[in-house]
Coordinates of C-alpha atoms in Angstrom, one line a residue:
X253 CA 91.3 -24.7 -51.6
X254 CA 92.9 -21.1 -50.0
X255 CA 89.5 -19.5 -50.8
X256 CA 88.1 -22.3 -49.0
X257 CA 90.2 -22.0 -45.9
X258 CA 89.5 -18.2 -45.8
X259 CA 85.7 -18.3 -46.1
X260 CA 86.1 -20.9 -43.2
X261 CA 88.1 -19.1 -40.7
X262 CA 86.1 -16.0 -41.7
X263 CA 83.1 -18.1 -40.5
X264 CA 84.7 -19.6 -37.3
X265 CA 85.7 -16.1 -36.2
X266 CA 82.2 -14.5 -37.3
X267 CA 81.0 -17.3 -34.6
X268 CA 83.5 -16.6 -32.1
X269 CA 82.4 -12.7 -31.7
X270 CA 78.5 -13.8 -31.9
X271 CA 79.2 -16.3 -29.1
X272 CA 81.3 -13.7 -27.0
X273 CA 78.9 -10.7 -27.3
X274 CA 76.4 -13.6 -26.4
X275 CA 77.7 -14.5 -23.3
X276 CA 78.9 -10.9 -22.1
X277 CA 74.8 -10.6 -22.2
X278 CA 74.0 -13.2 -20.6
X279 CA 76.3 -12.4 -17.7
X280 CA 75.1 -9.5 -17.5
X281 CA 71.7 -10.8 -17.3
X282 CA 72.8 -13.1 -14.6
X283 CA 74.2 -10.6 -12.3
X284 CA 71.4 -8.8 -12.4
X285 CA 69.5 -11.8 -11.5
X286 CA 71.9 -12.3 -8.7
X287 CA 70.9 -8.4 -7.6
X288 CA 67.4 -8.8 -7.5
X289 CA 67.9 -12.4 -5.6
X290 CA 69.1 -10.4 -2.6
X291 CA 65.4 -8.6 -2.2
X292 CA 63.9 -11.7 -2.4
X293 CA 65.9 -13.8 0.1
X294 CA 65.2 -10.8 2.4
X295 CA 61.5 -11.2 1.9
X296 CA 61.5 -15.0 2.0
X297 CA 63.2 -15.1 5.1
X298 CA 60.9 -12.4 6.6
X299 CA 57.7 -14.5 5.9
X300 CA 59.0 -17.2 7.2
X301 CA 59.5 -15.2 10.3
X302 CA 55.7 -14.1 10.4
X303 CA 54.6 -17.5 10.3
X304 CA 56.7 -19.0 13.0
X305 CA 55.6 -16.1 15.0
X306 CA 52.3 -16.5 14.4
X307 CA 52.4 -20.4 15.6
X308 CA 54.0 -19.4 18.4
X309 CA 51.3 -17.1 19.3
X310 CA 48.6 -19.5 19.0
X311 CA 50.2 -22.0 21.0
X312 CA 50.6 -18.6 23.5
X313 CA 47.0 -18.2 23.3
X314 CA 45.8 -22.1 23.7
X315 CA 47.9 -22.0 27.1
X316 CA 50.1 -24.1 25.8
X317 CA 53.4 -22.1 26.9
X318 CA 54.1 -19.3 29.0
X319 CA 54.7 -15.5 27.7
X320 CA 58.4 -16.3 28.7
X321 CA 58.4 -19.6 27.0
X322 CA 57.1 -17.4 23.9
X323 CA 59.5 -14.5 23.6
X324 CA 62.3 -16.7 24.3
X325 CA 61.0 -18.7 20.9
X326 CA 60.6 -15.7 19.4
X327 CA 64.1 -14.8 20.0
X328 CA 65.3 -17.7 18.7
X329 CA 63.6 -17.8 15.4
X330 CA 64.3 -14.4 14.6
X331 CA 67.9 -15.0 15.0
X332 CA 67.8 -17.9 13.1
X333 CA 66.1 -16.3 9.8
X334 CA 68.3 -13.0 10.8
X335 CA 71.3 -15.5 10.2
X336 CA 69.5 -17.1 7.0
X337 CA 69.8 -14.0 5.1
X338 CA 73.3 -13.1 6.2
X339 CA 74.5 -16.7 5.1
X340 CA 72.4 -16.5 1.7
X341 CA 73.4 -13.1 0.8
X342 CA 77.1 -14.2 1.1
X343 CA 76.0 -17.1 -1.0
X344 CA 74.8 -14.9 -3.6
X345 CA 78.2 -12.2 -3.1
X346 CA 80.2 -14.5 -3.7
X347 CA 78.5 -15.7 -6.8
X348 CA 78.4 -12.4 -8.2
X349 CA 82.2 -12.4 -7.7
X350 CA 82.8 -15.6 -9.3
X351 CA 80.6 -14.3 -12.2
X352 CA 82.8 -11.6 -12.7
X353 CA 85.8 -13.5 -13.3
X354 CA 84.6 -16.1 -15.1
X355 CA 82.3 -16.8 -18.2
X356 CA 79.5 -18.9 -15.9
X357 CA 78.1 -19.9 -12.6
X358 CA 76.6 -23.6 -12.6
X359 CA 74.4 -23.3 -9.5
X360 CA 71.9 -21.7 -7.8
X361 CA 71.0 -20.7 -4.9
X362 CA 67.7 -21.9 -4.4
X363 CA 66.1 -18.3 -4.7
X364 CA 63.3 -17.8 -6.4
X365 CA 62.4 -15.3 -9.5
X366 CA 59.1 -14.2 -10.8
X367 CA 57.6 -18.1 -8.8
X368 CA 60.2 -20.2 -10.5
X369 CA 63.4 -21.7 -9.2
X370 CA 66.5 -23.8 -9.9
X371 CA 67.6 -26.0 -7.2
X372 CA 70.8 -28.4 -7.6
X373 CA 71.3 -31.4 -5.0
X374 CA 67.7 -31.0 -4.0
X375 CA 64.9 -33.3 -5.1
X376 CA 61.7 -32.4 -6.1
X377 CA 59.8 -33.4 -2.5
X378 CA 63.0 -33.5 0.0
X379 CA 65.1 -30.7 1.6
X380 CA 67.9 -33.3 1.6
X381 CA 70.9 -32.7 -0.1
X382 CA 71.7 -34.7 -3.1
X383 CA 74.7 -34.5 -5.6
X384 CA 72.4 -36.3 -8.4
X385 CA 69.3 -34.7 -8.2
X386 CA 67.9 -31.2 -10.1
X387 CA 64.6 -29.7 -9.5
X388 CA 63.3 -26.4 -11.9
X389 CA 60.1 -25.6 -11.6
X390 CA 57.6 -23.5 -9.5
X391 CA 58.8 -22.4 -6.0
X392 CA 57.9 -25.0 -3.6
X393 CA 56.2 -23.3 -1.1
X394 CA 56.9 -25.3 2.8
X395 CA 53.7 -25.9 4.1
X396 CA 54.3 -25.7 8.1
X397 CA 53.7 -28.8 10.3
X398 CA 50.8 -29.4 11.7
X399 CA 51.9 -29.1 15.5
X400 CA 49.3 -31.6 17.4
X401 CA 48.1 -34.3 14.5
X402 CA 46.0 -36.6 16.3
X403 CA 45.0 -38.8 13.5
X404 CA 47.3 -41.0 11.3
X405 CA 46.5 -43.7 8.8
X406 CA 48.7 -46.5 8.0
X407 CA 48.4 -50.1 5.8
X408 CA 47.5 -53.4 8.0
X409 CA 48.4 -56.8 6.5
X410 CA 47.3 -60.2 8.1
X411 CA 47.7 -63.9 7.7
X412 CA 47.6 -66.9 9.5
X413 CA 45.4 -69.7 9.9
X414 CA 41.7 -70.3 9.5
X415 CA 39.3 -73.0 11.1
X416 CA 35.5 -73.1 11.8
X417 CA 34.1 -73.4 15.5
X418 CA 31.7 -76.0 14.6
X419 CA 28.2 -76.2 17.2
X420 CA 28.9 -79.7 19.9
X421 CA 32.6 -80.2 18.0
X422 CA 35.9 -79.2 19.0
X423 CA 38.4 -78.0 17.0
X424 CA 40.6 -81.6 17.1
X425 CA 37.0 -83.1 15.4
X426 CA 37.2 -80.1 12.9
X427 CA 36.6 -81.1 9.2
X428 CA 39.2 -78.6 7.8
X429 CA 42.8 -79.1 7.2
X430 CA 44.3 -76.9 10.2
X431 CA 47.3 -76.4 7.6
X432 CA 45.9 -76.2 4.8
X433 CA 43.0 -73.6 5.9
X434 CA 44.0 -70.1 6.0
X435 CA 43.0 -66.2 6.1
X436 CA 44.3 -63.1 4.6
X437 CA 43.7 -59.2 5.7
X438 CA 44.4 -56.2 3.5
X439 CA 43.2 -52.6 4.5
X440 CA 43.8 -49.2 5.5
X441 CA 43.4 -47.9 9.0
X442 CA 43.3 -44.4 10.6
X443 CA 44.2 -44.0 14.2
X444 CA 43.0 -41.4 16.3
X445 CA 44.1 -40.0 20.0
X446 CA 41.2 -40.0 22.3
X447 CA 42.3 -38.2 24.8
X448 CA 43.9 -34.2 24.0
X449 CA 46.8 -34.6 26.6
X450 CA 47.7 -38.6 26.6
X451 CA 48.2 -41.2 23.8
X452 CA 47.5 -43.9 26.2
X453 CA 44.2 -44.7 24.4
X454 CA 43.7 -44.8 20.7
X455 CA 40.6 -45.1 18.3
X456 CA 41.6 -47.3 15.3
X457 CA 38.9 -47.8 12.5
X458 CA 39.3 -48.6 9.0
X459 CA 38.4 -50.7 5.9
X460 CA 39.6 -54.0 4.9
X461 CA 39.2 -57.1 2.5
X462 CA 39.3 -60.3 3.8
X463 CA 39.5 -63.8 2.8
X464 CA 39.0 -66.8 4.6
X465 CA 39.4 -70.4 3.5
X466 CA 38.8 -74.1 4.5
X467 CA 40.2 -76.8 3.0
X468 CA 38.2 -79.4 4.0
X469 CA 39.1 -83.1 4.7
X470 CA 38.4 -86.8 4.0
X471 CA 36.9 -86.7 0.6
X472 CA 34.3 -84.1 1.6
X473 CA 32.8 -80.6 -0.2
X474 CA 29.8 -78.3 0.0
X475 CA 26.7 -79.2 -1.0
X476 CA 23.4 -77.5 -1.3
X477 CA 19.7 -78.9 -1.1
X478 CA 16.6 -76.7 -0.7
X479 CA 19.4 -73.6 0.5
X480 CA 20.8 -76.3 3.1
X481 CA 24.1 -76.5 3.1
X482 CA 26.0 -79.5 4.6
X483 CA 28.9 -81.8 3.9
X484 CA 28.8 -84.8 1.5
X485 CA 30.9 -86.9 0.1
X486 CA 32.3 -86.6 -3.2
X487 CA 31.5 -88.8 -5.7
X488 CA 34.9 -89.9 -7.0
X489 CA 38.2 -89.4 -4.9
X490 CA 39.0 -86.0 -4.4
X491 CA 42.5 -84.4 -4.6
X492 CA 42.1 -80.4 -3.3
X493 CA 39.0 -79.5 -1.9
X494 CA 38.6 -76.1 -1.0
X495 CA 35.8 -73.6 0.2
X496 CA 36.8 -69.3 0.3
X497 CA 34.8 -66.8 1.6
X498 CA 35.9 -63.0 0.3
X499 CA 34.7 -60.0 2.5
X500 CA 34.7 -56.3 2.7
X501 CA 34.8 -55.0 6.6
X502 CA 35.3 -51.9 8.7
X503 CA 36.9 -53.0 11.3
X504 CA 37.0 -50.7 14.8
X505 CA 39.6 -51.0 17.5
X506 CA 40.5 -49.6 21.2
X507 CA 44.2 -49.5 21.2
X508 CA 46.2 -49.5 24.3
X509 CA 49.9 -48.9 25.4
X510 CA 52.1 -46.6 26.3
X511 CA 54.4 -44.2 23.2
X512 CA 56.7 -41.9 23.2
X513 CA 56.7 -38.1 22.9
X514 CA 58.7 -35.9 20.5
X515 CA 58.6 -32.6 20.9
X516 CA 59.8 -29.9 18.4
X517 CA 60.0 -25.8 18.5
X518 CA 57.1 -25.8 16.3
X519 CA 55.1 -29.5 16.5
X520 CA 54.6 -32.9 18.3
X521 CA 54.0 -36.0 17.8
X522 CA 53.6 -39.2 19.8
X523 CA 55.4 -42.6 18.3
X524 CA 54.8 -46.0 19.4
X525 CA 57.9 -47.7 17.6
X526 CA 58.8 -50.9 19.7
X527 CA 56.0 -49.8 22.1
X528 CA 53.9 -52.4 23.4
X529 CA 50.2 -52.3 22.2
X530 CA 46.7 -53.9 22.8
X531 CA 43.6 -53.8 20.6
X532 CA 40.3 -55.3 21.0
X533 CA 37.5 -54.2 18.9
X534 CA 35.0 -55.3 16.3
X535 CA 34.2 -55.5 12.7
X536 CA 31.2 -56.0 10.3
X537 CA 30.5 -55.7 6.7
X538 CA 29.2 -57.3 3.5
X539 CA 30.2 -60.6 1.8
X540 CA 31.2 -60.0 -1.7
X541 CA 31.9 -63.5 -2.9
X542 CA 31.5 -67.1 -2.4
X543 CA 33.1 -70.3 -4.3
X544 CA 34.5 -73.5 -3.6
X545 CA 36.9 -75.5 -5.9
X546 CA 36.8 -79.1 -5.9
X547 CA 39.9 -80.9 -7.7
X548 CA 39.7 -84.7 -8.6
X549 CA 41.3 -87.4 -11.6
X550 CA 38.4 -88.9 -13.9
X551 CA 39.3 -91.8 -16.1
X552 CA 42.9 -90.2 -16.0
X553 CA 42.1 -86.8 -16.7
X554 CA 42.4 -84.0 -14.1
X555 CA 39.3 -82.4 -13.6
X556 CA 38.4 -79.0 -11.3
X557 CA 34.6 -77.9 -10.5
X558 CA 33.6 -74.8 -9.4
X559 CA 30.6 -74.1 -7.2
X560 CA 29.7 -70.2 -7.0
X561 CA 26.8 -68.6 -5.4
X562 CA 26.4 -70.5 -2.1
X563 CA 23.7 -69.6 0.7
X564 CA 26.1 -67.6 2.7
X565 CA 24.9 -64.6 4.6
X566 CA 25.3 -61.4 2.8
X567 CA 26.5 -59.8 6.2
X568 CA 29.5 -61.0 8.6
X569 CA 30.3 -59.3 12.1
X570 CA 32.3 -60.3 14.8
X571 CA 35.1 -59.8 17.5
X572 CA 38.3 -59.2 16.7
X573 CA 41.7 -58.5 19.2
X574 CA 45.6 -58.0 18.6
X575 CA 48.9 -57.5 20.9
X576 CA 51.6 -56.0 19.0
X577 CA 55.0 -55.1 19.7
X578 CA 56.0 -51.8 17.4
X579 CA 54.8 -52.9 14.1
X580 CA 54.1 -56.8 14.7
X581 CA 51.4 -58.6 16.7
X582 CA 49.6 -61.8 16.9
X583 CA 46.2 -60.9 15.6
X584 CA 42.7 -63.3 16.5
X585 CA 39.5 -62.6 15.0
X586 CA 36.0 -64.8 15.5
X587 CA 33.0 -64.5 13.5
X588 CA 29.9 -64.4 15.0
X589 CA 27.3 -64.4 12.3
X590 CA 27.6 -68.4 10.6
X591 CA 29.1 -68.9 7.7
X592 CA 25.8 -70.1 6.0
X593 CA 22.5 -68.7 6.3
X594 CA 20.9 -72.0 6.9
X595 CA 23.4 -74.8 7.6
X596 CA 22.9 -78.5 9.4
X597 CA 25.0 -77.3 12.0
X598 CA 26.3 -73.9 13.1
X599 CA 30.0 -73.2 11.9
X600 CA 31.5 -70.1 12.0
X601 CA 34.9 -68.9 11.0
X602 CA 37.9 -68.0 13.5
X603 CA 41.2 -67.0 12.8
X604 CA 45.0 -66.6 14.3
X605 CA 47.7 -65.3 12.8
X606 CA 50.5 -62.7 12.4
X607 CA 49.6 -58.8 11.9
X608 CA 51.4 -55.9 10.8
X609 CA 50.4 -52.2 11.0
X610 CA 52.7 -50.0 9.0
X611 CA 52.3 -47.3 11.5

């Protein structure tokens, strides 16, 4: 058991050294490290000099600012960056001191060496500081603002009702369930500034799906005779009956209203958050799908038919308008090609509802 105990501690000890000679290399590879990080904070901060000095110059040459607008930006960032490197070399001093007197350092200080970095309380695709988050990986090179971006996209979502303007009928005669009759929009838009020196007027085009649908009334559905389309009555009574048109669009706006301007030492950007705003445009596009659903009880049984391939026309267009406040607007659309190629009467869809563009 004593031989045991000494062939034990000699192993424990034997660990002990290897582990110390271990980490009196590795802190001495750290500080040296730490040495070479001071060159490269010097360097980093340098080229990010350049660049700012180079955006300011080409805002200098678009007559954008003055020459005394320019060396007084000038000054500015090159104090800034001349007090980046003073701040991160004490940084780094101070680590070296703490690695001196002690066995480790936990954090970094964001420098990079040989393109790779270590940053603590940064995520991967923020600047902002957070306690639980740890990015290692390449050196994340900041990509300068673009200083005038005069396009943006954003995601628009509609719904509301749906009716049919039906030819010699009003909308009180309408055959359709005004409840039960509704429209959805899904798409994505890009906005453009028309004008170089004003947001006041916007171009606002995208691509959306949409769906429309009737439910129509008093025991009636779509039938079709010869590629006529008209509405009959069901044979049997009918619980749901329900006609949807699905289509693919481009829709194209002229936005109005006033924004707001933020300027920045090194970009703008116009905002329209809780602005007021007008659009009236246009859309066309291709029908990608027809059916209608007819639900009804025979001899106790439910029963639900589907009807697929209608005589609709293969291409839809009409007018289309909006007034928003910030992000939220009543939106109106009206076709103006009929829903039906060849129909008893002319009926074509129109919609009102609630819009939002994520913008």
């Amino acid at each position: 058991m004593q031989t045991i105990t000494k062939y034990l501690a000699l192993i424990v000890l034997a660990l002990a050294m290897q582990f110390a000679n271990a980490q009196e290399v590795k802190n001495e590879e750290q500080l040296e490290q730490l040495e070479t990080q001071k060159e490269v904070v010097k360097t980093e901060e340098k080229n990010l000099l350049k660049e700012e000095v180079e955006a300011i110059n080409k805002r200098l040459d678009a007559n954008e600012i003055s020459q005394n607008e320019a060396d007084s930006l000038k000054q500015q960032a090159a104090e800034k960056h001349a007090l980046n490197i003073e701040n991160r070399l004490a940084i780094i001093e101070n680590r070296i001191a703490l690695l001196k007197r002690n066995n480790s350092v936990t954090q970094d200080t964001g420098a990079s060496l040989d393109g790779y970095v270590i940053e603590i309380g940064t995520s991967e695709d923020s600047d902002v500081y957070d306690s639980k988050s740890i990015y290692i990986g390449p050196k994340k090179r900041k990509t300068p603002k673009k200083y005038d971006r005069r396009t943006t996209s954003d995601l628009v979502f509609a719904i509301g009702f749906n009716n049919a303007i039906i030819e010699g009928e009003s909308l009180n005669d309408s055959p359709y369930k005004i409840g039960g009759s509704g429209f959805v929009e899904l798409g994505w838009a890009w906005k453009t500034r028309v004008f170089k020196n004003t947001n006041a007027v916007r171009f606002k085009y995208g691509l959306s799906m949409q769906w429309n649908k009737l439910n129509i009334k008093d025991n009636k559905y779509f039938s079709e005779v010869n590629d006529v389309v008209s509405l009959q009555t069901f044979p049997v009574p009918v619980k749901k009956s329900k006609f949807r048109t699905t289509n693919l669009v481009v829709p194209v706006h002229f936005e109005f209203g006033p924004s707001k301007k933020i300027e920045k030492e090194d970009y703008f950007r116009y905002s329209t958050y809780r602005k007021f705003k007008i659009g009236v445009g246009a859309f066309g596009g291709v029908n990608i799908n027809a059916i209608q659903k007819v639900k009804y009880k025979l001899d106790g049984d439910r029963e639900k038919d589907k009807y697929k391939d209608y005589n609709v026309n293969n291409f839809v267009y009409g007018l289309s308008t909006y007034v928003s406040w910030g992000n939220v607007g009543i939106y109106a659309k009206y076709d103006l090609s009929p829903i039906f190629k060849d129909q008893v009467v002319d009926q074509n869809n129109i919609s009102l509802g609630i819009r939002f563009d994520m913008d």
